[in-house]
JSON list of C-alpha atoms in Angstrom, two decimals:
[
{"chain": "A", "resi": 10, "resn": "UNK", "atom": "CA", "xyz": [-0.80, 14.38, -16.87]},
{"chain": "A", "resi": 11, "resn": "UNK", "atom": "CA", "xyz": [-2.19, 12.07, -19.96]},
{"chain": "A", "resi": 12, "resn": "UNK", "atom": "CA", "xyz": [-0.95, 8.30, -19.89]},
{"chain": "A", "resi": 13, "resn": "UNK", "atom": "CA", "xyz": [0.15, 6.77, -23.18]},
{"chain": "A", "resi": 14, "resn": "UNK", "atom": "CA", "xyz": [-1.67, 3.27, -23.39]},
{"chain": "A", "resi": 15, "resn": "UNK", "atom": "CA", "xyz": [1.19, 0.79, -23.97]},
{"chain": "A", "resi": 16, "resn": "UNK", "atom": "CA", "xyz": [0.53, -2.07, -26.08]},
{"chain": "A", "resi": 17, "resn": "UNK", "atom": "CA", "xyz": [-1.23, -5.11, -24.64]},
{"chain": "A", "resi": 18, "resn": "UNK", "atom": "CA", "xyz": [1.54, -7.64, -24.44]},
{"chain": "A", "resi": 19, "resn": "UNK", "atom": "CA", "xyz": [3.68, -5.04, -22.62]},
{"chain": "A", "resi": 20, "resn": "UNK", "atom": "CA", "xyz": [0.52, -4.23, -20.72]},
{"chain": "A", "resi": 21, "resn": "UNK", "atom": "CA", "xyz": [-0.43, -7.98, -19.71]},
{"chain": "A", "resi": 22, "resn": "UNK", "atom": "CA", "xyz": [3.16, -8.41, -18.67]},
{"chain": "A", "resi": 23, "resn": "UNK", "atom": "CA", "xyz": [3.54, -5.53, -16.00]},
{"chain": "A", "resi": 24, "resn": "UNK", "atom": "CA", "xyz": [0.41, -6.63, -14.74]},
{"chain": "A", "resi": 25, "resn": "UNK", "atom": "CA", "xyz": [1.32, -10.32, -14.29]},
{"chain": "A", "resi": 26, "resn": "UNK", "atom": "CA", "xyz": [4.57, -9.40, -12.88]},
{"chain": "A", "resi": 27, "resn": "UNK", "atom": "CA", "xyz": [3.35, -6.90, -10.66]},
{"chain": "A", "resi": 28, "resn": "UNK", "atom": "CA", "xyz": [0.46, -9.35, -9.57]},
{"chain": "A", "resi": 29, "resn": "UNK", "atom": "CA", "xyz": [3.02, -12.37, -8.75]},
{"chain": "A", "resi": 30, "resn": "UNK", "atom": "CA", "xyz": [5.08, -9.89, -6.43]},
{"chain": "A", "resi": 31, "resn": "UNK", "atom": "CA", "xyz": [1.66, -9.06, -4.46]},
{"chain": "A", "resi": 32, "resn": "UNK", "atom": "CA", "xyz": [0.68, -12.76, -4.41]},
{"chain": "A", "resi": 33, "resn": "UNK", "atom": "CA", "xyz": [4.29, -13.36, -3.40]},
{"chain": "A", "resi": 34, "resn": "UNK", "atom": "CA", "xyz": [3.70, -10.94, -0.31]},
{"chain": "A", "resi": 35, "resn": "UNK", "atom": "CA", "xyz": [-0.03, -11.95, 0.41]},
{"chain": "A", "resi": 36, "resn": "UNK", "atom": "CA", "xyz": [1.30, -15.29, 0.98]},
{"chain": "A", "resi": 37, "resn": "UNK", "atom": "CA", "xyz": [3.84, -14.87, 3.17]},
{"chain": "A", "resi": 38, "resn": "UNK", "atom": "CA", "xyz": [1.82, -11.83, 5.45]},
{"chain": "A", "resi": 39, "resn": "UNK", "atom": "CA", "xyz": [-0.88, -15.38, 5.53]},
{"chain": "A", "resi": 40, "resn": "UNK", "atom": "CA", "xyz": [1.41, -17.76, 6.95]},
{"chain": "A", "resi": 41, "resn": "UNK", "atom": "CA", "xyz": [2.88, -15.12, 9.45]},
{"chain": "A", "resi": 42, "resn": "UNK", "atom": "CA", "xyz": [-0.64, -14.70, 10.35]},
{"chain": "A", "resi": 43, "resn": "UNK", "atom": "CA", "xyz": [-1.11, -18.22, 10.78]},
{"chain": "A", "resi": 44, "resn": "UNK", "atom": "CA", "xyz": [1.91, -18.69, 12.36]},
{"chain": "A", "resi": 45, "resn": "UNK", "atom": "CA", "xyz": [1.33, -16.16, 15.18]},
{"chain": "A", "resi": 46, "resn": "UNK", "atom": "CA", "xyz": [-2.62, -16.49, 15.72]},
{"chain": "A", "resi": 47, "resn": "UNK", "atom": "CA", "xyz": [-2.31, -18.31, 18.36]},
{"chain": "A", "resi": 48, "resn": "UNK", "atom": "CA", "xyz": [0.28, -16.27, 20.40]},
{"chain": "A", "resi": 49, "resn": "UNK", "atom": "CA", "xyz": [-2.19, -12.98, 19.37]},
{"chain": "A", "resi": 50, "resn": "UNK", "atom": "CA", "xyz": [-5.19, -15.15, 20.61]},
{"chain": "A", "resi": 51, "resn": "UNK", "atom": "CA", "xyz": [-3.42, -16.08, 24.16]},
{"chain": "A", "resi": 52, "resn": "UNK", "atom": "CA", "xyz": [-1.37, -12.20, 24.81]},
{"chain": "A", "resi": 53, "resn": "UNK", "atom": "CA", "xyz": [-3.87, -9.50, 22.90]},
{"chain": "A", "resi": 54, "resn": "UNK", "atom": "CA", "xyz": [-7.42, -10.80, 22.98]},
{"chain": "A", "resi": 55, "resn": "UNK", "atom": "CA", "xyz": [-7.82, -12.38, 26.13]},
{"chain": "A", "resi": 56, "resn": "UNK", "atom": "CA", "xyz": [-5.95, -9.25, 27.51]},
{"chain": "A", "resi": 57, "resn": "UNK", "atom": "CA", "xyz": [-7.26, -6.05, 28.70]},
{"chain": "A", "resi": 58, "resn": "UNK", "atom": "CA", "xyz": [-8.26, -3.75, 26.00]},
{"chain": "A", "resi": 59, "resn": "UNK", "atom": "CA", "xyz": [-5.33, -0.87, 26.37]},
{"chain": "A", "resi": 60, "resn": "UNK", "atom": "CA", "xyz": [-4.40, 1.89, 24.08]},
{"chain": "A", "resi": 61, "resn": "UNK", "atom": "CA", "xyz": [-1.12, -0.39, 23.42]},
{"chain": "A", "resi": 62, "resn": "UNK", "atom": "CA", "xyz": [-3.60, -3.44, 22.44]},
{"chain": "A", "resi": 63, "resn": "UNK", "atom": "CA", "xyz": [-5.70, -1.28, 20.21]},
{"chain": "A", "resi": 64, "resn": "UNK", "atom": "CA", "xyz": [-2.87, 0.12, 18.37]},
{"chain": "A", "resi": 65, "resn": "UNK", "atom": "CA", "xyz": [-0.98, -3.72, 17.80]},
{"chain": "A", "resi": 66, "resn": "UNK", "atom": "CA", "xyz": [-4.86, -4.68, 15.99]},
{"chain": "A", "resi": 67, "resn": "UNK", "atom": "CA", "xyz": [-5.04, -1.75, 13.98]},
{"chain": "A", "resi": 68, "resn": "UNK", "atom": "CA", "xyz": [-1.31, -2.11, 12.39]},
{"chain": "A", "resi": 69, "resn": "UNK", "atom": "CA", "xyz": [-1.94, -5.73, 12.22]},
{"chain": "A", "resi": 70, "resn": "UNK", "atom": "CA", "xyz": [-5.72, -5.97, 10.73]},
{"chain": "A", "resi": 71, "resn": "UNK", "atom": "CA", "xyz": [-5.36, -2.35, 8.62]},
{"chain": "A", "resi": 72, "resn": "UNK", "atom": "CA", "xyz": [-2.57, -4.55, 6.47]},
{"chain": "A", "resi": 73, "resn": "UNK", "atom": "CA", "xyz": [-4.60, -7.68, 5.89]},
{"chain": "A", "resi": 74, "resn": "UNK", "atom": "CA", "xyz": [-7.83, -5.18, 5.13]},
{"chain": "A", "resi": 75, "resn": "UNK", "atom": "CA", "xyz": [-5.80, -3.62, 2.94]},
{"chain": "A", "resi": 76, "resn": "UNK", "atom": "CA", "xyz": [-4.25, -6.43, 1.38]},
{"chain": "A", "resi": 77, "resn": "UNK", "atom": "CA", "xyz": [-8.38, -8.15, 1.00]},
{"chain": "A", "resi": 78, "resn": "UNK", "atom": "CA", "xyz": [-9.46, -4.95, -1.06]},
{"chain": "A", "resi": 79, "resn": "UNK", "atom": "CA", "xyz": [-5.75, -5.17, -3.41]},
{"chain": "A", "resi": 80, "resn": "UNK", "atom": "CA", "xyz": [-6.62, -9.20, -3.64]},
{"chain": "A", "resi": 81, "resn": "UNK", "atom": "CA", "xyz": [-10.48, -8.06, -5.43]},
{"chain": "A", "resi": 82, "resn": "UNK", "atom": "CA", "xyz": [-8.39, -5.16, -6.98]},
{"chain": "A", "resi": 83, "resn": "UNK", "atom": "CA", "xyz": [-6.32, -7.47, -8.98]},
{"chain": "A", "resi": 84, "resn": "UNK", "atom": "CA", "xyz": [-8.10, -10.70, -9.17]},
{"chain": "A", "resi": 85, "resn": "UNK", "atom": "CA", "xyz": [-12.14, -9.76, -8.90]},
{"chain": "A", "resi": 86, "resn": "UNK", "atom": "CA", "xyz": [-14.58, -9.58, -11.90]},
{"chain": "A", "resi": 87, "resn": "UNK", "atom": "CA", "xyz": [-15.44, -6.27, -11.50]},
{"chain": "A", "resi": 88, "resn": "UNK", "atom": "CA", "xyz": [-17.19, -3.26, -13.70]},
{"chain": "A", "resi": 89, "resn": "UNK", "atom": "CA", "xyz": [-15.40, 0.29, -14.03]},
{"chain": "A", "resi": 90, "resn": "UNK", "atom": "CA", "xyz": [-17.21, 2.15, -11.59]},
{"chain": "A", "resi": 91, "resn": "UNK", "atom": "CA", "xyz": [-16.43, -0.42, -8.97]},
{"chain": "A", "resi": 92, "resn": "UNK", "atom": "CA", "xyz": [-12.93, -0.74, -10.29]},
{"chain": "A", "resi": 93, "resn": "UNK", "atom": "CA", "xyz": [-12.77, 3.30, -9.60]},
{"chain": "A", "resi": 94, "resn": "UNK", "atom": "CA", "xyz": [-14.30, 2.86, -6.02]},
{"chain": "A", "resi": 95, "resn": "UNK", "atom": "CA", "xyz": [-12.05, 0.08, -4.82]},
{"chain": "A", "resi": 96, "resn": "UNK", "atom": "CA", "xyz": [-9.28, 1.92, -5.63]},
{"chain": "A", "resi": 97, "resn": "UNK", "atom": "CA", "xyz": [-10.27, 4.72, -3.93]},
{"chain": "A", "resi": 98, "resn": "UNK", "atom": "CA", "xyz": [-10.56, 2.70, -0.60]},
{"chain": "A", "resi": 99, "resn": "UNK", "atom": "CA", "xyz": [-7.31, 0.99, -1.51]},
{"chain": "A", "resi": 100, "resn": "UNK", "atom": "CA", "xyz": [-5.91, 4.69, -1.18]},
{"chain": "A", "resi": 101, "resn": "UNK", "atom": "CA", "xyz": [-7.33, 5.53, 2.07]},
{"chain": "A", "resi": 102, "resn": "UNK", "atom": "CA", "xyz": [-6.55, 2.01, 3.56]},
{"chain": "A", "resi": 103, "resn": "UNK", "atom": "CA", "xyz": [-2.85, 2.40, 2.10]},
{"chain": "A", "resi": 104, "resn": "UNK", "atom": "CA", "xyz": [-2.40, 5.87, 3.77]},
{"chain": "A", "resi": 105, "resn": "UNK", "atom": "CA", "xyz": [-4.05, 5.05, 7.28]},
{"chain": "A", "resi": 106, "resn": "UNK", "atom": "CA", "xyz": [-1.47, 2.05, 6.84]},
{"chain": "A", "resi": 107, "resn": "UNK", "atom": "CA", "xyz": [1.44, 4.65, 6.48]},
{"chain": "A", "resi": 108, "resn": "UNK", "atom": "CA", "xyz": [0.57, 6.86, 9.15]},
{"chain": "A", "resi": 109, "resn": "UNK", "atom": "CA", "xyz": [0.24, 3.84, 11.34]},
{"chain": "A", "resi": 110, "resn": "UNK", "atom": "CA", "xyz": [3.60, 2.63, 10.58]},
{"chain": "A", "resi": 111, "resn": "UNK", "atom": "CA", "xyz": [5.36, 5.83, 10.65]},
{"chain": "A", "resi": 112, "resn": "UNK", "atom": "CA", "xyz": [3.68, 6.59, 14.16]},
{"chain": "A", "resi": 113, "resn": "UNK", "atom": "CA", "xyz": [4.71, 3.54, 15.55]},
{"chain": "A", "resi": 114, "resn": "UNK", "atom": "CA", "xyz": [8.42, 4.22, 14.03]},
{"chain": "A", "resi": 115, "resn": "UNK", "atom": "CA", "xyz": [8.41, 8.15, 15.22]},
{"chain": "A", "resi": 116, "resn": "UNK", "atom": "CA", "xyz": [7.15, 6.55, 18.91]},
{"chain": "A", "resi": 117, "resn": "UNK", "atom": "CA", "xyz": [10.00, 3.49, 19.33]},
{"chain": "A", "resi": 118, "resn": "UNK", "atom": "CA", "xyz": [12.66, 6.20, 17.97]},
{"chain": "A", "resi": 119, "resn": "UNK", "atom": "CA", "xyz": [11.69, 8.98, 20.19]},
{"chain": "A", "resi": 120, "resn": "UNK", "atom": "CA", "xyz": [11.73, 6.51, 22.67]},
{"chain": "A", "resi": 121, "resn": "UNK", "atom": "CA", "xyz": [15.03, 4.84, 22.13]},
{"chain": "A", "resi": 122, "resn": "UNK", "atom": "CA", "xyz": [16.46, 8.37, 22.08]},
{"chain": "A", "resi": 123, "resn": "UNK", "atom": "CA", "xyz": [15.45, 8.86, 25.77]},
{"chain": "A", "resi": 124, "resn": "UNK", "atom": "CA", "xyz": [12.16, 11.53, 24.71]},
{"chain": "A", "resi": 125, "resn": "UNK", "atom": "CA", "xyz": [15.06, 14.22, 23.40]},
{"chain": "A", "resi": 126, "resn": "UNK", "atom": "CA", "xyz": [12.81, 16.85, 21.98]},
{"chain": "A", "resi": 127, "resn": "UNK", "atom": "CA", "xyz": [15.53, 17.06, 19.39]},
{"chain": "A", "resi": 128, "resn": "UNK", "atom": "CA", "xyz": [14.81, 13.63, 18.02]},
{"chain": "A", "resi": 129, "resn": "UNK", "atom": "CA", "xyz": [10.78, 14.76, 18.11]},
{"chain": "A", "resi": 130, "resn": "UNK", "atom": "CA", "xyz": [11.63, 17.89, 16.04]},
{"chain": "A", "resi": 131, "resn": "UNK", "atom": "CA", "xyz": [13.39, 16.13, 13.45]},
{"chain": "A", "resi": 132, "resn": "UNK", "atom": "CA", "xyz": [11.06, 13.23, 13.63]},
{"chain": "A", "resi": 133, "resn": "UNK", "atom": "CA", "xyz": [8.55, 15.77, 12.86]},
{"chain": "A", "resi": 134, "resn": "UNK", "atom": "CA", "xyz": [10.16, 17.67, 10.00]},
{"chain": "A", "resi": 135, "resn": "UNK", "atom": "CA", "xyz": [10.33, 14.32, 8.34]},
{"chain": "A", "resi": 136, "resn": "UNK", "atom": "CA", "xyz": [6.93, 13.63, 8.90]},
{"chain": "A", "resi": 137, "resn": "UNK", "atom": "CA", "xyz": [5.90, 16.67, 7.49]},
{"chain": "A", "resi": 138, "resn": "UNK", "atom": "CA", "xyz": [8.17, 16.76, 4.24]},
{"chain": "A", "resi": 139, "resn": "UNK", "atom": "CA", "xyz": [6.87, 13.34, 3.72]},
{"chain": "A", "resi": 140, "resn": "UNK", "atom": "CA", "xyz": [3.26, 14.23, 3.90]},
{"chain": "A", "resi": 141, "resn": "UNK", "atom": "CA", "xyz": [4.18, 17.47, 1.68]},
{"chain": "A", "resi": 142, "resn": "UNK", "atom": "CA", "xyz": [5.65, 15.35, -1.26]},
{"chain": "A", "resi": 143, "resn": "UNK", "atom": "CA", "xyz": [3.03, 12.70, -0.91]},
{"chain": "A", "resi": 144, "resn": "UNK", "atom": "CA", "xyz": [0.48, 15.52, -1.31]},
{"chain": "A", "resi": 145, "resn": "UNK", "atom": "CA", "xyz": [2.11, 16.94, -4.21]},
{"chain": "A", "resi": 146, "resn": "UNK", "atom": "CA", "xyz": [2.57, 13.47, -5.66]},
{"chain": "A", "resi": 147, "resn": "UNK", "atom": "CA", "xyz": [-1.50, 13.08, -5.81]},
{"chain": "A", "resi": 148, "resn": "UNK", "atom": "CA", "xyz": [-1.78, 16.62, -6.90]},
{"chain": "A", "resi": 149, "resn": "UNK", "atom": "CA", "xyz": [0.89, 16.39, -9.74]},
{"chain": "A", "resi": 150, "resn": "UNK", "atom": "CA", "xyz": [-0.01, 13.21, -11.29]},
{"chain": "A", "resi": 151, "resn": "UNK", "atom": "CA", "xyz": [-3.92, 12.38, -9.70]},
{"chain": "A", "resi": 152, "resn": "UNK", "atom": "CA", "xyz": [-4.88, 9.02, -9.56]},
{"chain": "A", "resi": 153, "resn": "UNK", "atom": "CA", "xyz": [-3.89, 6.53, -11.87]},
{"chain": "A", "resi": 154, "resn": "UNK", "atom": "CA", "xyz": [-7.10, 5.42, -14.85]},
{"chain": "A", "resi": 155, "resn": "UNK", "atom": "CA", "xyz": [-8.76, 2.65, -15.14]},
{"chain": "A", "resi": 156, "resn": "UNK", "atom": "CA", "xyz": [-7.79, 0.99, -18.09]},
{"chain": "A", "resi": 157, "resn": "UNK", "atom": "CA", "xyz": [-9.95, -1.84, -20.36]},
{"chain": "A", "resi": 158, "resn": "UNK", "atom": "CA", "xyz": [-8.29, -5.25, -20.76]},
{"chain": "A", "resi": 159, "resn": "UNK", "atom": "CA", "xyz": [-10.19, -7.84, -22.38]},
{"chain": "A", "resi": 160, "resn": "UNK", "atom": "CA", "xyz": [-9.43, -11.20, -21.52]},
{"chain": "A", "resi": 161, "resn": "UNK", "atom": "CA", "xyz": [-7.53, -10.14, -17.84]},
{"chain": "A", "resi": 162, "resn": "UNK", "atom": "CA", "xyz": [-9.85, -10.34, -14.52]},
{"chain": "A", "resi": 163, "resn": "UNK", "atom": "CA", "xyz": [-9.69, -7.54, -11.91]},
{"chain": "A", "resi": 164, "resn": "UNK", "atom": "CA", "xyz": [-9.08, -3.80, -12.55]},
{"chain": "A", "resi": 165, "resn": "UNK", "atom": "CA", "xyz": [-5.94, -2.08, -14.21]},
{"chain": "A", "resi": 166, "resn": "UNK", "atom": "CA", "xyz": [-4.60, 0.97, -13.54]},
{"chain": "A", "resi": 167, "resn": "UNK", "atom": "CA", "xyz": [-2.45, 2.90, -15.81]},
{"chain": "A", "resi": 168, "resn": "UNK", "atom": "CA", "xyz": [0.48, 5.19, -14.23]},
{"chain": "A", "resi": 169, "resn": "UNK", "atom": "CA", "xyz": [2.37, 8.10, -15.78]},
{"chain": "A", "resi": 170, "resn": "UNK", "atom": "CA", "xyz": [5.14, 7.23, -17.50]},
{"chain": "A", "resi": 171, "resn": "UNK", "atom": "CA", "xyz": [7.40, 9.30, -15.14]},
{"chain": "A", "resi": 172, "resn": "UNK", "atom": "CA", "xyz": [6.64, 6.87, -12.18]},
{"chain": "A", "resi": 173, "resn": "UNK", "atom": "CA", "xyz": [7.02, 3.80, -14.59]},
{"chain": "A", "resi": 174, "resn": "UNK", "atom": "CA", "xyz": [10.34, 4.48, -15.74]},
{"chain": "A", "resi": 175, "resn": "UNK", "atom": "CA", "xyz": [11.87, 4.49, -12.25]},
{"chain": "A", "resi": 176, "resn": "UNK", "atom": "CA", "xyz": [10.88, 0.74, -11.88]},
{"chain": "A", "resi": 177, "resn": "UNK", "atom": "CA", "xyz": [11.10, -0.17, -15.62]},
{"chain": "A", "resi": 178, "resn": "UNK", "atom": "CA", "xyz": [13.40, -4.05, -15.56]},
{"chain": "A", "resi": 179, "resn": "UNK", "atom": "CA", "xyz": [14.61, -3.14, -18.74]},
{"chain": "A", "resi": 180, "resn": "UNK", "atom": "CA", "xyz": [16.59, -0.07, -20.86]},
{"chain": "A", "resi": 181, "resn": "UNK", "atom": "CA", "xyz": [14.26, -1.34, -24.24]},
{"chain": "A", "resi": 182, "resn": "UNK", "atom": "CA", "xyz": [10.89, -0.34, -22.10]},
{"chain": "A", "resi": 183, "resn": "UNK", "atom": "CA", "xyz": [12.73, 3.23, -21.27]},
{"chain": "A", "resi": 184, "resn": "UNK", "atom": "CA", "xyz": [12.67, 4.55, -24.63]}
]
């Protein structure tokens, strides 16, 4: 699907609104970080490595790795062809952070429902209708381009207009 450039003041706009809402975040996943280091320090690492211990680092450090490559996404001086790579690993970091939070989910539920292969099969079917629509997301509408904006750091990324209208703030950016 081709992307429509929009002009550059509507352009620098969605960009420095979408960047204050992922500052906004960063900041308050880095004090809860802060805040708990300490705890993590004393219960997970001086603990013995277990398959619970392993999974609590991965959710926890897959996020802030994640959230590192979207913080040089945004805000780094960067050429096109490392624009196009980082966002690449943004994609695979965001996905092994979705599986890892809907395991963890599909686990505690399937617990909390006393194992009840019932719960598992639905649990499941979610799962996979999920995975099916985010497959047919990438396939449909492919990853978003890199645009050119002189005068802004980092990389921008243009999406189709379909996705963009669903988050549009106003009815005038609609039309």
């Amino acid at each position: 699907m081709e992307v429509a450039a929009p002009d550059y003041a509507t352009f620098v706009w969605d960009h420095r609104i979408i960047r204050y809402f992922f500052l906004e975040g960063l900041v308050i996943m880095i004090y809860d970080h802060a805040l708990t280091f300490g705890t993590e320090v004393k219960y997970i690492w001086s603990s013995k490595l277990r398959l619970s211990t392993i999974w609590f680092l991965l959710v926890r450090y897959v996020g802030l790795a994640s959230n590192i490559v979207i913080t040089l996404f945004y805000f780094g001086n960067s050429n096109h062809e490392t624009c196009v790579r980082m966002q690449l690993v943004w994609e695979v970091l965001l996905v092994l952070q979705e599986v890892l939070v809907e395991v963890t989910l599909f686990v505690r539920v399937f617990a909390m429902y006393g194992l009840s292969l019932w719960i598992l099969a639905g649990l499941l079917c979610t799962g996979c209708v999920s995975a099916v629509l985010a497959l047919w997301a990438v396939i449909e509408y492919g990853t978003p381009k890199m645009l050119a904006a002189p005068g802004l750091a980092g990389c921008h990324g243009a999406f189709p207009r379909t996705t963009h209208v669903l988050f549009s703030p106003s009815p005038a950016r609609r039309a």
